[in-house]
Short mmCIF file of C-alpha atoms and ligand atoms in Angstrom, two decimals:
data_model
loop_
_atom_site.label_atom_id
_atom_site.label_comp_id
_atom_site.label_asym_id
_atom_site.label_seq_id
_atom_site.Cartn_x
_atom_site.Cartn_y
_atom_site.Cartn_z
CA LEU A 1 19.47 -92.68 -0.07
CA PRO A 2 18.49 -93.32 -4.10
CA VAL A 3 16.15 -91.03 -3.73
CA ILE A 4 17.02 -87.86 -2.23
CA ARG A 5 20.15 -88.05 -4.73
CA ALA A 6 17.80 -88.66 -7.43
CA GLN A 7 15.57 -84.86 -6.09
CA ASN A 8 19.16 -83.25 -6.75
CA THR A 9 19.65 -84.13 -9.53
CA PRO A 10 19.11 -81.76 -12.74
CA ASP A 11 17.09 -84.22 -14.16
CA TYR A 12 14.31 -84.77 -11.57
CA MET A 13 11.07 -84.99 -12.71
CA PRO A 14 8.97 -84.95 -9.95
CA ASP A 15 5.77 -87.45 -11.26
CA SER A 16 2.13 -86.09 -11.63
CA LYS A 17 -0.82 -87.40 -13.08
CA PHE A 18 -1.82 -83.94 -14.89
CA TYR A 19 0.33 -81.52 -16.35
CA LYS A 20 0.41 -78.04 -17.35
CA ILE A 21 1.69 -77.66 -21.14
CA GLU A 22 2.24 -74.13 -21.20
CA ALA A 23 3.43 -73.09 -25.01
CA ILE A 24 4.62 -69.32 -25.82
CA LEU A 25 4.21 -68.79 -29.31
CA ARG A 26 3.42 -66.71 -32.67
CA PRO A 27 0.36 -64.94 -32.44
CA TRP A 28 -0.17 -65.42 -36.13
CA ARG A 29 0.22 -69.20 -35.53
CA VAL A 30 -1.70 -69.97 -32.42
CA SER A 31 -4.90 -70.75 -34.52
CA GLN A 32 -3.24 -73.19 -36.60
CA VAL A 33 -2.57 -74.91 -33.40
CA SER A 34 -5.76 -74.89 -32.00
CA SER A 35 -7.59 -76.49 -34.55
CA GLY A 36 -4.80 -78.95 -34.90
CA LEU A 37 -5.39 -79.70 -31.27
CA LEU A 38 -9.19 -79.62 -31.21
CA LYS A 39 -9.10 -82.82 -34.16
CA MET A 40 -7.06 -85.13 -31.98
CA GLY A 41 -9.53 -83.44 -29.25
CA ILE A 42 -7.96 -81.37 -26.71
CA ARG A 43 -10.76 -79.13 -25.69
CA GLY A 44 -9.72 -77.51 -22.76
CA VAL A 45 -7.26 -74.67 -23.45
CA THR A 46 -6.42 -71.11 -22.16
CA ILE A 47 -4.53 -68.52 -24.16
CA SER A 48 -3.23 -64.66 -22.79
CA ASP A 49 -1.72 -62.25 -24.80
CA VAL A 50 2.28 -61.77 -23.05
CA ARG A 51 5.32 -59.78 -24.60
CA GLY A 52 8.70 -61.30 -23.76
CA PHE A 53 12.20 -61.76 -25.45
CA GLY A 54 14.40 -64.35 -26.04
CA ALA A 55 16.31 -64.94 -28.84
CA GLN A 56 14.60 -62.95 -31.15
CA GLY A 57 15.69 -60.09 -29.03
CA GLY A 58 12.40 -58.01 -30.10
CA SER A 59 15.01 -56.64 -33.24
CA LYS A 60 12.42 -57.97 -36.17
CA GLU A 61 9.06 -56.39 -34.98
CA ARG A 62 10.16 -53.70 -33.06
CA HIS A 63 9.67 -50.57 -34.59
CA ALA A 64 11.80 -47.52 -34.59
CA GLY A 65 13.15 -45.88 -31.37
CA SER A 66 15.49 -46.72 -27.91
CA GLU A 67 16.18 -50.27 -27.39
CA PHE A 68 15.36 -49.24 -23.54
CA SER A 69 11.79 -49.01 -24.37
CA GLU A 70 9.12 -51.25 -24.34
CA ASP A 71 8.89 -52.19 -27.96
CA MET A 72 12.16 -54.84 -26.84
CA PHE A 73 9.61 -57.07 -25.93
CA VAL A 74 7.90 -59.38 -28.57
CA ALA A 75 4.50 -59.56 -28.09
CA LYS A 76 3.84 -63.71 -28.13
CA VAL A 77 0.74 -66.03 -27.41
CA LYS A 78 0.56 -67.70 -24.16
CA LEU A 79 -1.40 -71.37 -24.77
CA GLU A 80 -1.68 -73.21 -21.70
CA ILE A 81 -3.19 -76.52 -21.40
CA VAL A 82 -3.68 -78.95 -18.26
CA VAL A 83 -3.64 -82.76 -19.84
CA SER A 84 -3.56 -86.35 -18.58
CA LYS A 85 0.20 -87.47 -18.38
CA ASP A 86 -0.45 -89.86 -21.31
CA GLN A 87 -1.50 -87.13 -23.25
CA VAL A 88 1.36 -85.26 -23.07
CA GLU A 89 4.02 -86.34 -25.96
CA GLU A 90 1.61 -86.02 -28.70
CA VAL A 91 0.00 -82.57 -27.27
CA ILE A 92 3.95 -81.13 -27.89
CA ASP A 93 4.02 -83.18 -30.93
CA LYS A 94 0.85 -81.41 -32.53
CA ILE A 95 2.18 -77.87 -30.89
CA ILE A 96 5.55 -77.89 -32.60
CA GLU A 97 3.78 -79.39 -35.90
CA GLU A 98 1.83 -76.22 -36.27
CA ALA A 99 4.07 -73.13 -34.70
CA ARG A 100 7.40 -74.16 -36.34
CA THR A 101 8.46 -72.22 -39.22
CA GLY A 102 11.78 -73.01 -38.25
CA GLU A 103 12.84 -69.00 -38.19
CA ILE A 104 14.26 -67.47 -34.36
CA GLY A 105 11.17 -66.77 -32.38
CA ASP A 106 9.32 -69.77 -32.90
CA GLY A 107 8.57 -70.11 -28.97
CA LYS A 108 9.49 -72.19 -26.48
CA ILE A 109 7.09 -74.84 -24.59
CA PHE A 110 7.41 -75.59 -20.69
CA LEU A 111 6.42 -78.36 -18.73
CA VAL A 112 4.86 -78.21 -15.32
CA PRO A 113 3.10 -80.76 -12.57
CA VAL A 114 -0.14 -80.28 -11.92
CA SER A 115 -1.02 -81.67 -8.63
CA ASP A 116 -4.72 -81.79 -9.26
CA VAL A 117 -7.82 -80.03 -11.66
CA ILE A 118 -11.04 -79.08 -10.00
CA ARG A 119 -14.58 -78.72 -11.85
CA VAL A 120 -15.68 -75.52 -10.02
CA ARG A 121 -19.41 -77.03 -11.31
CA THR A 122 -18.75 -80.08 -9.63
CA GLY A 123 -16.55 -79.99 -7.31
CA GLU A 124 -14.89 -82.87 -9.04
CA ARG A 125 -11.52 -83.37 -8.76
CA GLY A 126 -8.60 -85.43 -9.83
CA GLU A 127 -9.45 -87.41 -13.12
CA LYS A 128 -12.98 -86.41 -13.38
CA GLY A 129 -12.31 -83.16 -13.12
CA GLU A 130 -9.78 -83.35 -15.61
CA ARG A 131 -11.61 -85.05 -18.12
CA MET A 132 -13.51 -83.55 -20.84
CA THR A 133 -16.70 -84.60 -22.30
CA GLY A 134 -16.07 -85.41 -26.03
CA GLY A 135 -12.15 -84.99 -25.92
CA ARG A 136 -9.52 -87.12 -26.11
CA SER A 137 -10.46 -89.55 -23.56
CA ASP A 138 -13.97 -90.14 -25.35
CA MET A 139 -12.58 -90.42 -29.03
CA ILE A 140 -10.13 -93.12 -28.38
CA SER A 141 -12.06 -94.89 -26.12
CA THR A 142 -15.11 -94.59 -28.94
CA ALA A 143 -12.61 -95.34 -31.95
CA ASN A 144 -11.38 -98.63 -29.85
CA PRO A 145 -14.15 -100.05 -27.81
CA VAL A 146 -13.52 -103.00 -25.48
P1 ATP B 201 -18.12 -77.83 -17.13
O1 ATP B 201 -18.27 -78.99 -17.60
O2 ATP B 201 -18.65 -77.17 -16.22
O3 ATP B 201 -18.36 -76.50 -18.26
P2 ATP B 201 -15.31 -77.56 -18.05
O4 ATP B 201 -14.40 -78.98 -17.96
O5 ATP B 201 -15.80 -78.02 -19.52
O6 ATP B 201 -16.97 -77.60 -17.09
P3 ATP B 201 -15.27 -75.04 -18.48
O7 ATP B 201 -16.29 -74.18 -17.49
O8 ATP B 201 -15.55 -75.18 -19.99
O9 ATP B 201 -14.25 -76.36 -17.84
O10 ATP B 201 -13.83 -74.46 -18.78
C1 ATP B 201 -13.39 -72.71 -17.85
C2 ATP B 201 -12.01 -72.55 -18.69
O11 ATP B 201 -10.89 -73.23 -18.18
C3 ATP B 201 -11.92 -72.28 -19.97
O12 ATP B 201 -12.42 -71.26 -20.55
C4 ATP B 201 -10.43 -72.34 -20.18
O13 ATP B 201 -9.97 -71.05 -20.02
C5 ATP B 201 -9.82 -73.31 -19.03
N1 ATP B 201 -9.60 -74.42 -19.14
C6 ATP B 201 -10.25 -75.39 -18.88
N2 ATP B 201 -10.34 -76.66 -19.27
C7 ATP B 201 -8.55 -76.35 -19.23
C8 ATP B 201 -7.48 -77.21 -19.26
N3 ATP B 201 -7.34 -78.93 -19.59
N4 ATP B 201 -6.21 -76.43 -19.85
C9 ATP B 201 -6.52 -75.34 -19.60
N5 ATP B 201 -7.52 -74.89 -19.55
C10 ATP B 201 -9.07 -75.06 -19.53
N1 LIG B 202 -7.59 -85.10 -20.76
C1 LIG B 202 -8.39 -84.74 -21.54
C2 LIG B 202 -9.04 -85.39 -22.16
O1 LIG B 202 -9.17 -86.29 -22.16
C3 LIG B 202 -8.66 -83.58 -22.20
C4 LIG B 202 -7.68 -82.44 -21.73
C5 LIG B 202 -7.78 -81.24 -22.38
O2 LIG B 202 -8.87 -80.48 -23.64
N2 LIG B 202 -7.45 -80.09 -21.96
O3 LIG B 202 -10.40 -85.90 -21.71
#
């Protein structure tokens, strides 16, 4: 029963055609990250202002006041980027390259399988739904015509 055993090990990762790369980053590094992604043909990106705490604990950016007050949460930006499987590693590498300072608080990246992508305008699903005109796939096929 190798399949069942695989699903019960902590390193089990469901295979998927698409993944969401969810990166929690320093707000002041986000424009650098987005322009890096845009240059490599990543055009579909969603960002939100979020607040959180991790090892940084809030101490660096907290105002004077109680440890139990809201300011133990540090302002971060969450980037959500859905890409096809073959684009995952290069996007993660680019985010690290542009976001890393080496100090505590650089953030974290979560990788989440995505079961479908549906374009509202056309109703397209799957590969057609995920594909961006002029995006990464187009850049690659134009650079290496068959
Ligand atoms: P259309 O061709 O109909 O314009 P589109 O694929 O370009 O469709 P938009 O309607 O421009 O999609 O996208 C709406 C929003 O969805 C974007 O502003 C962005 O926040 C988000 N988004 C789109 N694609 C992605 C993606 N691949 N990853 C993360 N967010 C995305
Ligand atoms: N995978 C899409 C493409 O290559 C790009 C996805 C994105 O920009 N997030 O067209």
